[in-house]
PDB file of C-alpha atoms in Angstrom:
ATOM      1  CA  MET P  92      -0.001   0.000  -0.001  1.00 58.00           C
ATOM      2  CA  ALA P  93       2.905   2.355   0.729  1.00 62.00           C
ATOM      3  CA  ARG P  94       4.222   1.820  -2.804  1.00 62.00           C
ATOM      4  CA  PHE P  95       0.864   2.740  -4.296  1.00 52.00           C
ATOM      5  CA  SER P  96       0.717   5.909  -2.205  1.00 58.00           C
ATOM      6  CA  TYR P  97       4.278   6.792  -3.235  1.00 53.00           C
ATOM      7  CA  PHE P  98       3.410   6.132  -6.879  1.00 53.00           C
ATOM      8  CA  MET P  99       0.297   8.349  -6.679  1.00 53.00           C
ATOM      9  CA  THR P 100       2.345  11.139  -5.084  1.00 55.00           C
ATOM     10  CA  ILE P 101       4.866  10.994  -7.936  1.00 59.00           C
ATOM     11  CA  ILE P 102       2.059  11.047 -10.522  1.00 60.00           C
ATOM     12  CA  SER P 103       0.403  14.022  -8.799  1.00 57.00           C
ATOM     13  CA  ILE P 104       3.650  16.000  -8.726  1.00 62.00           C
ATOM     14  CA  ALA P 105       4.287  15.215 -12.385  1.00 56.00           C
ATOM     15  CA  LEU P 106       0.794  16.387 -13.335  1.00 57.00           C
ATOM     16  CA  LEU P 107       1.245  19.600 -11.379  1.00 58.00           C
ATOM     17  CA  CYS P 108       4.525  20.244 -13.180  1.00 52.00           C
ATOM     18  CA  VAL P 109       2.932  19.632 -16.578  1.00 49.00           C
ATOM     19  CA  SER P 110       0.001  21.931 -15.852  1.00 48.00           C
ATOM     20  CA  ALA P 111       2.343  24.602 -14.475  1.00 51.00           C
ATOM     21  CA  GLU P 112       4.367  24.518 -17.683  1.00 57.00           C
ATOM     22  CA  GLU P 113       1.248  25.308 -19.674  1.00 90.00           C
ATOM     23  CA  LEU P 114       0.810  28.711 -18.017  1.00 96.00           C
ATOM     24  CA  TYR P 115       2.161  31.905 -19.512  1.00 96.00           C
ATOM     25  CA  SER P 116       5.299  33.321 -17.918  1.00 96.00           C
ATOM     26  CA  ASP P 117       4.636  35.302 -14.748  1.00 96.00           C
ATOM     27  CA  ARG P 118       7.476  37.672 -15.591  1.00 96.00           C
ATOM     28  CA  TYR P 119       5.131  40.650 -15.994  1.00 95.00           C
ATOM     29  CA  ASP P 120       2.570  39.793 -13.319  1.00 96.00           C
ATOM     30  CA  GLN P 121       3.612  42.859 -11.310  1.00 96.00           C
ATOM     31  CA  ILE P 122       2.108  45.165 -13.958  1.00 94.00           C
ATOM     32  CA  ASP P 123      -0.704  47.316 -12.557  1.00 95.00           C
ATOM     33  CA  ALA P 124      -3.482  47.088 -15.131  1.00 95.00           C
ATOM     34  CA  GLU P 125      -5.552  49.731 -13.339  1.00 96.00           C
ATOM     35  CA  ASP P 126      -2.764  52.304 -13.701  1.00 96.00           C
ATOM     36  CA  ILE P 127      -2.556  51.603 -17.426  1.00 96.00           C
ATOM     37  CA  LEU P 128      -6.324  51.700 -17.910  1.00 97.00           C
ATOM     38  CA  GLN P 129      -6.651  55.035 -16.113  1.00 97.00           C
ATOM     39  CA  ASN P 130      -3.877  56.688 -18.138  1.00 98.00           C
ATOM     40  CA  ASP P 131      -5.166  57.608 -21.608  1.00 97.00           C
ATOM     41  CA  LYS P 132      -1.697  57.791 -23.175  1.00 97.00           C
ATOM     42  CA  LEU P 133      -0.523  54.449 -21.756  1.00 96.00           C
ATOM     43  CA  ARG P 134      -3.808  52.704 -22.497  1.00 97.00           C
ATOM     44  CA  ASP P 135      -3.692  53.939 -26.100  1.00 97.00           C
ATOM     45  CA  GLN P 136      -0.066  52.757 -26.457  1.00 97.00           C
ATOM     46  CA  TYR P 137      -0.990  49.235 -25.322  1.00 97.00           C
ATOM     47  CA  TYR P 138      -4.156  49.171 -27.411  1.00 97.00           C
ATOM     48  CA  ASN P 139      -2.359  50.335 -30.544  1.00 97.00           C
ATOM     49  CA  CYS P 140       0.384  47.775 -29.918  1.00 97.00           C
ATOM     50  CA  PHE P 141      -2.167  44.963 -29.658  1.00 96.00           C
ATOM     51  CA  MET P 142      -3.996  46.202 -32.742  1.00 97.00           C
ATOM     52  CA  GLU P 143      -0.674  46.464 -34.638  1.00 96.00           C
ATOM     53  CA  THR P 144      -1.274  50.107 -35.522  1.00 97.00           C
ATOM     54  CA  ALA P 145       1.792  51.305 -33.592  1.00 97.00           C
ATOM     55  CA  PRO P 146       4.938  49.692 -32.226  1.00 97.00           C
ATOM     56  CA  CYS P 147       4.988  48.028 -28.833  1.00 97.00           C
ATOM     57  CA  VAL P 148       7.146  50.319 -26.714  1.00 94.00           C
ATOM     58  CA  THR P 149       7.612  48.148 -23.615  1.00 95.00           C
ATOM     59  CA  ALA P 150       8.755  44.578 -23.077  1.00 96.00           C
ATOM     60  CA  ASP P 151       5.551  43.668 -21.257  1.00 95.00           C
ATOM     61  CA  ALA P 152       3.424  45.031 -24.122  1.00 96.00           C
ATOM     62  CA  LYS P 153       5.434  42.907 -26.585  1.00 96.00           C
ATOM     63  CA  PHE P 154       4.974  39.841 -24.387  1.00 96.00           C
ATOM     64  CA  PHE P 155       1.228  40.292 -23.942  1.00 95.00           C
ATOM     65  CA  LYS P 156       0.760  41.148 -27.617  1.00 95.00           C
ATOM     66  CA  GLY P 157       2.243  37.754 -28.418  1.00 94.00           C
ATOM     67  CA  VAL P 158      -0.374  35.944 -26.360  1.00 95.00           C
ATOM     68  CA  MET P 159      -3.296  38.392 -26.405  1.00 95.00           C
ATOM     69  CA  SER P 160      -5.271  36.626 -29.121  1.00 95.00           C
ATOM     70  CA  GLU P 161      -5.057  33.320 -27.313  1.00 95.00           C
ATOM     71  CA  ILE P 162      -5.882  34.995 -23.988  1.00 95.00           C
ATOM     72  CA  ILE P 163      -9.031  36.558 -25.420  1.00 95.00           C
ATOM     73  CA  GLN P 164     -10.150  33.507 -27.357  1.00 93.00           C
ATOM     74  CA  THR P 165      -9.591  31.050 -24.473  1.00 95.00           C
ATOM     75  CA  ASN P 166     -10.766  33.414 -21.734  1.00 94.00           C
ATOM     76  CA  CYS P 167      -7.286  33.367 -20.194  1.00 96.00           C
ATOM     77  CA  LYS P 168      -7.020  29.565 -19.960  1.00 96.00           C
ATOM     78  CA  LYS P 169      -3.196  29.557 -19.598  1.00 97.00           C
ATOM     79  CA  CYS P 170      -3.040  32.658 -17.400  1.00 97.00           C
ATOM     80  CA  THR P 171      -1.608  32.829 -13.930  1.00 97.00           C
ATOM     81  CA  GLU P 172      -4.037  33.968 -11.243  1.00 97.00           C
ATOM     82  CA  LYS P 173      -2.647  37.514 -11.455  1.00 97.00           C
ATOM     83  CA  GLN P 174      -3.014  37.515 -15.248  1.00 97.00           C
ATOM     84  CA  LYS P 175      -6.625  36.349 -14.894  1.00 97.00           C
ATOM     85  CA  GLU P 176      -7.271  39.298 -12.585  1.00 97.00           C
ATOM     86  CA  MET P 177      -5.615  41.697 -15.053  1.00 96.00           C
ATOM     87  CA  PHE P 178      -7.586  40.225 -17.968  1.00 97.00           C
ATOM     88  CA  THR P 179     -10.895  40.487 -16.132  1.00 97.00           C
ATOM     89  CA  GLU P 180     -10.130  44.046 -15.053  1.00 97.00           C
ATOM     90  CA  THR P 181      -9.129  45.014 -18.587  1.00 97.00           C
ATOM     91  CA  LYS P 182     -12.098  43.292 -20.204  1.00 97.00           C
ATOM     92  CA  ASN P 183     -14.529  44.913 -17.753  1.00 98.00           C
ATOM     93  CA  TRP P 184     -12.986  48.354 -18.239  1.00 98.00           C
ATOM     94  CA  PHE P 185     -13.123  48.167 -22.021  1.00 98.00           C
ATOM     95  CA  THR P 186     -16.638  46.725 -22.204  1.00 98.00           C
ATOM     96  CA  GLN P 187     -17.893  49.507 -19.911  1.00 98.00           C
ATOM     97  CA  ASN P 188     -15.847  52.431 -21.272  1.00 98.00           C
ATOM     98  CA  LYS P 189     -14.727  51.617 -24.800  1.00 98.00           C
ATOM     99  CA  PRO P 190     -16.913  48.731 -26.035  1.00 98.00           C
ATOM    100  CA  GLU P 191     -16.100  49.421 -29.697  1.00 98.00           C
ATOM    101  CA  GLN P 192     -12.380  49.007 -28.958  1.00 98.00           C
ATOM    102  CA  TRP P 193     -13.061  45.784 -27.038  1.00 97.00           C
ATOM    103  CA  GLU P 194     -15.062  44.416 -29.971  1.00 98.00           C
ATOM    104  CA  ALA P 195     -12.189  45.328 -32.308  1.00 97.00           C
ATOM    105  CA  LEU P 196      -9.731  43.482 -30.042  1.00 97.00           C
ATOM    106  CA  VAL P 197     -11.986  40.422 -29.963  1.00 97.00           C
ATOM    107  CA  ALA P 198     -12.404  40.466 -33.748  1.00 97.00           C
ATOM    108  CA  LYS P 199      -8.659  40.849 -34.293  1.00 96.00           C
ATOM    109  CA  SER P 200      -7.918  38.028 -31.861  1.00 95.00           C
ATOM    110  CA  ALA P 201     -10.322  35.708 -33.702  1.00 95.00           C
ATOM    111  CA  GLU P 202      -8.685  36.616 -37.023  1.00 94.00           C
ATOM    112  CA  ASP P 203      -5.196  36.088 -35.568  1.00 92.00           C
ATOM    113  CA  MET P 204      -6.145  32.688 -34.140  1.00 90.00           C
ATOM    114  CA  LYS P 205      -7.580  31.585 -37.500  1.00 89.00           C
ATOM    115  CA  LYS P 206      -4.292  32.544 -39.162  1.00 84.00           C
ATOM    116  CA  LYS P 207      -2.267  30.798 -36.471  1.00 81.00           C
ATOM    117  CA  ASN P 208      -4.332  27.611 -36.720  1.00 80.00           C
ATOM    118  CA  ALA P 209      -4.084  27.690 -40.510  1.00 72.00           C
ATOM    119  CA  GLY P 210      -0.327  27.919 -40.256  1.00 66.00           C
ATOM    120  CA  LEU P 211      -0.112  31.311 -41.906  1.00 51.00           C
TER     121      LEU P 211
END
């Protein structure tokens, strides 16, 4: 019975490691989404970066741009807890304050995911 328990512990640890590897990097989890959302200039910089209408000026913007389509389309499935909070805060802010921009982000993310899945 002790061997079975040991075996199950090893399997559980392995599964935790595998699921942890599937999350996005937490490198930028210290970003304060509220500060960005409340600052028109910063918010516009991030938005334009994600929409590919202007360059991404910060490393965190470049990182999140690379995963933004997947984040939106999967409702943050691979996000850390902090990233889920940031995503929810951002989504709520945009849907309440700039719904047309949110819809444009969603449409772009769907288009980007189609291209990615098609191998383009």
